[in-house]
Short mmCIF file of C-alpha atoms and ligand atoms in Angstrom, two decimals:
data_model
loop_
_atom_site.label_atom_id
_atom_site.label_comp_id
_atom_site.label_asym_id
_atom_site.label_seq_id
_atom_site.Cartn_x
_atom_site.Cartn_y
_atom_site.Cartn_z
CA MET X 62 127.44 15.62 16.91
CA SER X 63 130.03 13.43 14.65
CA THR X 64 132.08 11.17 17.02
CA GLN X 65 135.90 11.04 16.00
CA ILE X 66 136.52 7.22 15.83
CA ILE X 67 140.01 6.79 16.77
CA SER X 68 141.50 3.93 14.68
CA GLY X 69 144.48 2.35 16.14
CA ARG X 70 144.93 0.36 12.88
CA ASP X 71 145.62 3.37 10.89
CA ILE X 72 147.74 4.98 13.51
CA ALA X 73 149.62 1.85 13.86
CA GLU X 74 150.39 1.72 9.96
CA GLU X 75 151.37 5.28 9.97
CA ILE X 76 154.00 4.44 13.11
CA ARG X 77 155.30 1.50 11.08
CA GLY X 78 156.01 3.36 8.18
CA GLU X 79 158.14 5.93 10.41
CA LEU X 80 159.76 3.00 11.70
CA THR X 81 160.53 1.25 8.36
CA GLU X 82 162.50 4.50 7.50
CA ARG X 83 164.03 4.48 10.79
CA VAL X 84 165.21 1.11 10.15
CA ALA X 85 166.76 1.77 6.99
CA ALA X 86 168.61 4.98 8.17
CA LEU X 87 169.85 3.25 10.84
CA LYS X 88 171.44 0.24 8.65
CA ALA X 89 173.09 3.12 6.11
CA GLU X 90 174.20 5.38 9.20
CA SER X 91 175.60 2.45 11.31
CA GLY X 92 175.35 -0.76 9.40
CA ILE X 93 173.03 -2.01 12.46
CA VAL X 94 169.96 -4.00 12.07
CA PRO X 95 167.85 -4.06 15.06
CA GLY X 96 167.20 -7.18 16.32
CA LEU X 97 164.42 -8.61 18.41
CA ALA X 98 164.31 -11.88 20.32
CA THR X 99 161.22 -13.69 21.25
CA VAL X 100 161.40 -16.57 23.54
CA LEU X 101 158.25 -19.01 23.40
CA VAL X 102 158.03 -21.69 26.23
CA GLY X 103 155.33 -24.28 25.61
CA SER X 104 152.64 -24.57 22.71
CA ASP X 105 149.97 -22.16 23.83
CA PRO X 106 147.75 -21.84 20.47
CA ALA X 107 147.45 -18.12 21.43
CA SER X 108 151.19 -17.27 22.45
CA GLU X 109 152.06 -18.77 19.20
CA MET X 110 149.91 -16.72 17.34
CA TYR X 111 150.92 -13.60 18.90
CA VAL X 112 154.32 -14.62 18.88
CA GLY X 113 153.99 -15.20 14.66
CA MET X 114 152.27 -11.69 14.42
CA LYS X 115 155.24 -9.93 16.00
CA ASN X 116 157.72 -11.81 13.95
CA LYS X 117 155.95 -11.37 10.68
CA ALA X 118 155.68 -7.15 11.43
CA ALA X 119 159.23 -7.01 12.61
CA ALA X 120 160.45 -8.62 9.24
CA ALA X 121 157.88 -6.41 7.00
CA MET X 122 159.90 -3.46 8.47
CA GLY X 123 163.39 -4.63 8.14
CA ILE X 124 163.83 -5.69 11.82
CA HIS X 125 165.54 -8.74 12.13
CA SER X 126 163.61 -11.18 14.41
CA ARG X 127 164.92 -14.61 15.90
CA GLN X 128 162.42 -17.03 17.63
CA ILE X 129 163.58 -19.73 20.17
CA THR X 130 160.52 -22.25 21.01
CA LEU X 131 161.34 -24.32 23.89
CA PRO X 132 159.50 -27.32 24.98
CA ALA X 133 157.13 -27.02 28.06
CA ALA X 134 159.28 -29.06 30.29
CA THR X 135 162.14 -26.37 30.09
CA THR X 136 163.35 -25.60 33.58
CA GLU X 137 163.72 -22.57 35.30
CA SER X 138 167.86 -22.52 35.21
CA GLU X 139 167.62 -23.82 31.41
CA LEU X 140 165.33 -20.62 30.55
CA LEU X 141 167.74 -18.44 32.71
CA GLY X 142 170.41 -19.74 30.44
CA VAL X 143 169.02 -18.66 27.25
CA VAL X 144 168.11 -15.30 28.46
CA ASP X 145 171.93 -14.98 29.72
CA GLY X 146 172.72 -15.91 25.87
CA LEU X 147 170.31 -13.29 24.49
CA ASN X 148 171.88 -10.79 27.16
CA ALA X 149 175.01 -11.05 25.90
CA ASP X 150 174.65 -11.45 22.11
CA PRO X 151 175.20 -7.70 20.27
CA ALA X 152 172.98 -8.61 17.05
CA VAL X 153 169.77 -8.84 20.07
CA HIS X 154 168.41 -5.50 20.84
CA GLY X 155 165.10 -6.41 22.34
CA ILE X 156 164.25 -9.48 24.08
CA LEU X 157 160.57 -10.59 24.99
CA VAL X 158 159.81 -13.97 26.90
CA GLN X 159 156.15 -14.67 26.25
CA LEU X 160 153.83 -14.83 28.90
CA PRO X 161 152.27 -16.67 30.51
CA LEU X 162 155.15 -19.30 31.14
CA PRO X 163 154.30 -22.75 32.76
CA ASN X 164 153.65 -22.82 36.38
CA HIS X 165 157.10 -24.33 37.47
CA ILE X 166 159.02 -21.30 36.69
CA ASP X 167 158.80 -18.13 38.22
CA GLU X 168 158.06 -15.00 35.82
CA GLY X 169 159.02 -12.46 37.83
CA LYS X 170 162.87 -14.18 38.03
CA ILE X 171 163.07 -14.46 34.44
CA ILE X 172 161.98 -10.81 33.66
CA GLU X 173 164.49 -9.74 36.15
CA ALA X 174 167.21 -11.74 34.25
CA ILE X 175 166.64 -9.59 31.28
CA ASP X 176 169.00 -6.78 30.76
CA PRO X 177 167.36 -3.79 31.28
CA SER X 178 168.50 -2.16 27.95
CA LYS X 179 167.08 -4.90 26.20
CA ASP X 180 163.32 -4.92 28.21
CA VAL X 181 161.62 -4.06 24.99
CA ASP X 182 158.44 -5.43 26.74
CA GLY X 183 159.07 -2.83 29.88
CA PHE X 184 158.09 -4.96 32.55
CA HIS X 185 161.59 -5.24 34.19
CA PRO X 186 161.49 -3.85 37.78
CA VAL X 187 164.17 -1.00 36.44
CA SER X 188 161.99 -0.23 33.68
CA VAL X 189 159.17 0.11 35.84
CA GLY X 190 160.78 1.87 38.80
CA ARG X 191 162.45 4.59 35.90
CA LEU X 192 158.82 5.24 34.34
CA ALA X 193 157.37 5.77 38.01
CA THR X 194 160.10 7.96 38.73
CA ASP X 195 160.22 9.56 35.18
CA SER X 196 164.01 9.22 35.12
CA GLY X 197 166.74 7.57 32.88
CA GLU X 198 166.38 5.77 29.76
CA PHE X 199 163.74 3.28 29.83
CA PHE X 200 161.03 1.07 27.47
CA ALA X 201 157.64 2.13 28.26
CA PRO X 202 155.47 -1.27 28.16
CA CYS X 203 153.58 -1.38 24.76
CA THR X 204 150.07 -1.44 25.53
CA PRO X 205 149.86 1.91 27.65
CA ALA X 206 152.67 3.48 25.25
CA GLY X 207 150.22 2.41 22.51
CA VAL X 208 147.31 4.81 24.18
CA VAL X 209 149.39 7.44 24.69
CA GLU X 210 150.08 7.57 20.85
CA MET X 211 146.68 6.89 20.28
CA LEU X 212 145.52 9.79 21.88
CA VAL X 213 148.63 12.40 20.78
CA ARG X 214 148.44 11.23 17.14
CA SER X 215 144.30 11.48 17.05
CA GLY X 216 144.59 15.08 18.35
CA ASN X 217 143.73 14.32 21.87
CA ASP X 218 146.51 15.22 23.83
CA PRO X 219 146.35 14.56 27.32
CA ASN X 220 148.29 17.55 28.25
CA GLY X 221 146.38 19.28 30.83
CA LYS X 222 143.41 16.99 30.67
CA HIS X 223 141.84 14.76 33.66
CA VAL X 224 142.16 11.17 32.58
CA VAL X 225 140.34 8.77 34.31
CA VAL X 226 141.81 5.19 34.10
CA VAL X 227 139.89 1.96 34.93
CA GLY X 228 142.16 -0.94 35.88
CA ARG X 229 144.96 -0.94 38.14
CA SER X 230 147.03 -4.07 36.40
CA ASN X 231 150.83 -3.99 35.92
CA ILE X 232 150.72 -4.32 32.80
CA VAL X 233 148.03 -1.63 31.60
CA GLY X 234 146.57 0.63 34.24
CA ARG X 235 149.36 1.49 36.14
CA PRO X 236 151.90 2.00 33.39
CA LEU X 237 149.86 4.27 31.77
CA ALA X 238 148.81 6.15 34.83
CA SER X 239 152.72 6.54 35.44
CA LEU X 240 153.17 7.63 31.65
CA LEU X 241 150.19 9.89 31.45
CA LEU X 242 151.63 11.72 34.69
CA ARG X 243 155.31 12.13 33.38
CA LYS X 244 156.27 15.68 32.51
CA GLY X 245 156.72 16.31 28.92
CA ALA X 246 155.13 14.94 25.65
CA GLY X 247 151.99 12.62 26.26
CA GLY X 248 151.96 13.51 30.03
CA ASN X 249 151.03 16.19 32.34
CA ALA X 250 147.88 14.94 32.77
CA THR X 251 145.89 14.88 36.06
CA VAL X 252 145.13 11.12 36.32
CA THR X 253 142.62 9.11 38.44
CA VAL X 254 142.78 5.18 38.68
CA ALA X 255 139.76 3.31 39.46
CA HIS X 256 139.53 -0.46 39.82
CA SER X 257 137.10 -2.76 41.31
CA ARG X 258 136.95 -1.51 45.07
CA THR X 259 135.94 1.72 43.73
CA PRO X 260 132.56 2.70 44.84
CA ASP X 261 130.19 4.20 42.49
CA LEU X 262 132.14 3.75 39.36
CA GLY X 263 129.88 6.12 37.34
CA ALA X 264 130.46 9.04 39.37
CA VAL X 265 134.10 8.66 38.81
CA THR X 266 134.10 8.09 34.76
CA ARG X 267 131.81 11.17 34.39
CA THR X 268 134.53 13.50 35.49
CA ALA X 269 137.01 12.34 32.85
CA ASP X 270 137.96 14.53 30.09
CA ILE X 271 139.70 11.55 28.72
CA LEU X 272 138.45 8.17 29.80
CA VAL X 273 140.86 4.71 29.38
CA VAL X 274 139.20 1.53 29.97
CA ALA X 275 141.14 -1.82 30.95
CA MET X 276 138.97 -3.74 32.45
CA GLY X 277 138.46 -7.05 31.04
CA ARG X 278 134.97 -6.58 31.69
CA PRO X 279 132.68 -6.91 28.37
CA GLU X 280 130.70 -3.75 27.38
CA MET X 281 130.35 -2.64 31.03
CA ILE X 282 131.23 1.16 30.51
CA THR X 283 127.56 2.34 29.54
CA ALA X 284 126.64 5.71 27.95
CA ASP X 285 125.54 6.89 31.33
CA MET X 286 128.98 6.70 32.79
CA VAL X 287 130.58 8.60 30.05
CA ARG X 288 129.94 12.61 30.11
CA PRO X 289 129.25 14.13 26.73
CA GLY X 290 132.09 15.29 24.90
CA THR X 291 134.35 12.48 26.43
CA VAL X 292 137.50 10.91 24.74
CA VAL X 293 137.45 6.93 25.05
CA ILE X 294 139.99 4.62 24.50
CA ASP X 295 138.83 0.90 25.26
CA VAL X 296 141.76 -1.06 25.88
CA GLY X 297 139.30 -4.38 27.02
CA THR X 298 139.55 -7.23 24.29
CA ASN X 299 136.92 -9.83 25.26
CA ARG X 300 135.47 -13.06 23.42
CA VAL X 301 131.66 -13.39 24.40
CA ASP X 302 129.39 -16.19 22.86
CA ASP X 303 127.36 -14.98 20.00
CA PRO X 304 125.64 -17.63 17.98
CA THR X 305 124.65 -15.66 15.10
CA ARG X 306 128.04 -15.31 14.01
CA GLU X 307 130.14 -17.87 12.00
CA LYS X 308 132.38 -18.32 14.77
CA GLY X 309 130.12 -18.78 17.81
CA TYR X 310 131.40 -15.86 19.26
CA ARG X 311 132.67 -12.00 18.56
CA VAL X 312 135.39 -9.80 20.04
CA CYS X 313 134.33 -6.44 21.97
CA GLY X 314 135.53 -4.40 24.13
CA ASP X 315 134.69 -3.01 27.73
CA VAL X 316 133.07 -0.04 26.30
CA LEU X 317 129.51 -0.37 24.83
CA PHE X 318 130.54 0.94 21.90
CA ASP X 319 127.17 1.63 19.95
CA GLU X 320 125.69 3.55 22.79
CA VAL X 321 128.95 5.26 24.32
CA LYS X 322 129.82 6.57 20.36
CA GLU X 323 126.62 8.72 21.06
CA VAL X 324 127.84 10.78 23.77
CA ALA X 325 131.81 10.55 23.10
CA SER X 326 133.49 12.99 21.52
CA ALA X 327 135.94 10.57 20.24
CA ILE X 328 136.18 6.65 20.44
CA SER X 329 138.37 3.72 19.82
CA PRO X 330 136.60 0.63 18.29
CA VAL X 331 137.41 -3.05 19.45
CA PRO X 332 138.67 -4.61 17.33
CA GLY X 333 140.76 -2.16 15.44
CA GLY X 334 141.73 0.05 18.43
CA VAL X 335 144.18 -0.34 20.85
CA GLY X 336 145.21 -4.14 19.58
CA PRO X 337 147.23 -3.07 16.46
CA MET X 338 149.08 -0.69 18.52
CA THR X 339 150.77 -2.99 21.04
CA ILE X 340 152.90 -5.04 18.49
CA THR X 341 153.67 -1.91 16.81
CA MET X 342 154.91 -0.14 20.00
CA LEU X 343 157.08 -3.36 20.89
CA LEU X 344 158.91 -2.57 17.47
CA ALA X 345 159.13 0.82 18.12
CA ASN X 346 160.95 0.10 21.43
CA THR X 347 163.52 -2.46 19.60
CA VAL X 348 164.32 -0.02 17.39
CA LYS X 349 164.77 2.35 19.98
CA SER X 350 167.19 0.01 21.66
CA ALA X 351 169.41 -0.62 18.40
CA ALA X 352 169.69 3.45 17.94
CA LEU X 353 170.86 3.62 21.78
CA ALA X 354 173.20 0.61 21.32
CA SER X 355 174.72 2.23 18.19
CA GLY X 356 174.64 5.79 19.81
CA SER X 357 172.48 7.19 16.96
CA LYS X 358 169.96 10.00 17.99
CA VAL X 359 167.00 8.23 19.12
P1 NDP Y 132 143.52 -7.35 34.40
O1 NDP Y 132 142.67 -8.58 35.05
O2 NDP Y 132 145.16 -7.75 35.07
O3 NDP Y 132 143.18 -6.08 35.58
C1 NDP Y 132 141.68 -5.69 35.22
C2 NDP Y 132 141.64 -4.26 36.35
O4 NDP Y 132 140.24 -3.98 36.24
C3 NDP Y 132 141.90 -4.41 37.44
O5 NDP Y 132 142.72 -3.29 37.85
C4 NDP Y 132 140.73 -4.59 38.15
O6 NDP Y 132 140.59 -4.09 39.42
C5 NDP Y 132 139.50 -3.85 37.67
N1 NDP Y 132 138.12 -4.26 37.44
C6 NDP Y 132 137.87 -5.32 36.97
N2 NDP Y 132 136.43 -5.42 37.38
C7 NDP Y 132 136.35 -3.75 37.60
C8 NDP Y 132 135.05 -3.24 38.16
N3 NDP Y 132 133.83 -3.92 38.13
N4 NDP Y 132 134.91 -2.15 38.22
C9 NDP Y 132 136.46 -1.51 38.26
N5 NDP Y 132 137.33 -1.79 37.83
C10 NDP Y 132 137.26 -3.18 37.85
O7 NDP Y 132 143.24 -7.21 32.90
P2 NDP Y 132 144.62 -6.42 32.12
O8 NDP Y 132 144.78 -5.03 32.76
O9 NDP Y 132 145.72 -7.35 31.88
O10 NDP Y 132 143.67 -6.03 30.85
C11 NDP Y 132 142.44 -5.55 30.85
C12 NDP Y 132 141.74 -5.75 29.40
O11 NDP Y 132 142.35 -5.10 28.67
C13 NDP Y 132 141.78 -7.16 29.04
O12 NDP Y 132 140.41 -7.27 28.79
C14 NDP Y 132 142.83 -7.57 28.18
O13 NDP Y 132 142.24 -8.65 27.66
C15 NDP Y 132 142.86 -6.18 27.60
N6 NDP Y 132 144.19 -6.09 26.98
C16 NDP Y 132 144.13 -5.80 25.81
C17 NDP Y 132 145.64 -5.69 25.19
C18 NDP Y 132 145.99 -5.09 23.86
O14 NDP Y 132 146.78 -5.22 23.22
N7 NDP Y 132 144.92 -4.69 23.42
C19 NDP Y 132 146.94 -5.78 25.96
C20 NDP Y 132 146.41 -6.23 27.17
C21 NDP Y 132 145.35 -6.15 27.85
P3 NDP Y 132 141.63 -4.80 40.52
O15 NDP Y 132 142.75 -4.35 40.52
O16 NDP Y 132 140.66 -4.24 42.30
O17 NDP Y 132 140.90 -6.33 40.69
#
């Protein structure tokens, strides 16, 4: 059986092309340039790299990005003041406060301070509630939204399928389950969510038409846990020691790719799978926010 490789890299590029056109059209129609503000507190190298990638990708498609870097000693009330300023700024359509924040700052408080109409990360309780109740205008969290796009655009629409999601985090598993349950495009799936207290995980994963894994456990899903013909999306991004590599490590997913690709009908790789989709969906949310603000058709 020849297995379809679902390339997040290719799908992300396709979406970025569409967004670039949308940004140009918005500017021509209403003079609006979508604006994304990223707030970074402290100097965590991984966060700095991630924010840098977001800004570069935004600039490449004509989105205005503003980076606010604050010292690690910034107080909670100072950060709340920065968020308030961005909420009030009409040139800013999306606000992203890079997590994790230093321990002395309550992340929940900061997220709740973001205007839900600018919550392009989709973590505000209003966004979460609207997604869960499938009502009103909201921004879907970027990684799960990327997974749904990958399924639909690769010809593996979840509509009517049994999707097993492994992982119940607020960033991936739970919002993905809510997206898949929605009535309408990208939804209408029958969803099972498994987690660390699920006895006999393999018995559950083998019932899937589509299996999405977001566990953070390197290569734990093996071929015997996957029914032949299943579509597999691997969200996991793990660094494992590998002395044969120059860097001393390699990046792998939660799925044992080489083995599972022999039974799956389609599978996403790591790297090059879900990873490139996350930033793309953040930019898609920013463009949507700008379009909503301009009154343009989204
Ligand atoms: P969390 O650690 O927050 O959640 C992991 C989930 O997996 C939990 O619900 C946990 O269950 C479940 N789990 C852990 N071990 C097992 C097990 N042995 N059997 C069944 N379920 C298990 O991780 P995230 O959701 O934040 O991330 C998951 C993975 O996705 C990570 O590798 C992360 O790096 C990656 N990721 C990738 C992104 C991308 O852009 N590509 C973005 C975000 C995440 P329980 O709730 O019971 O503890």
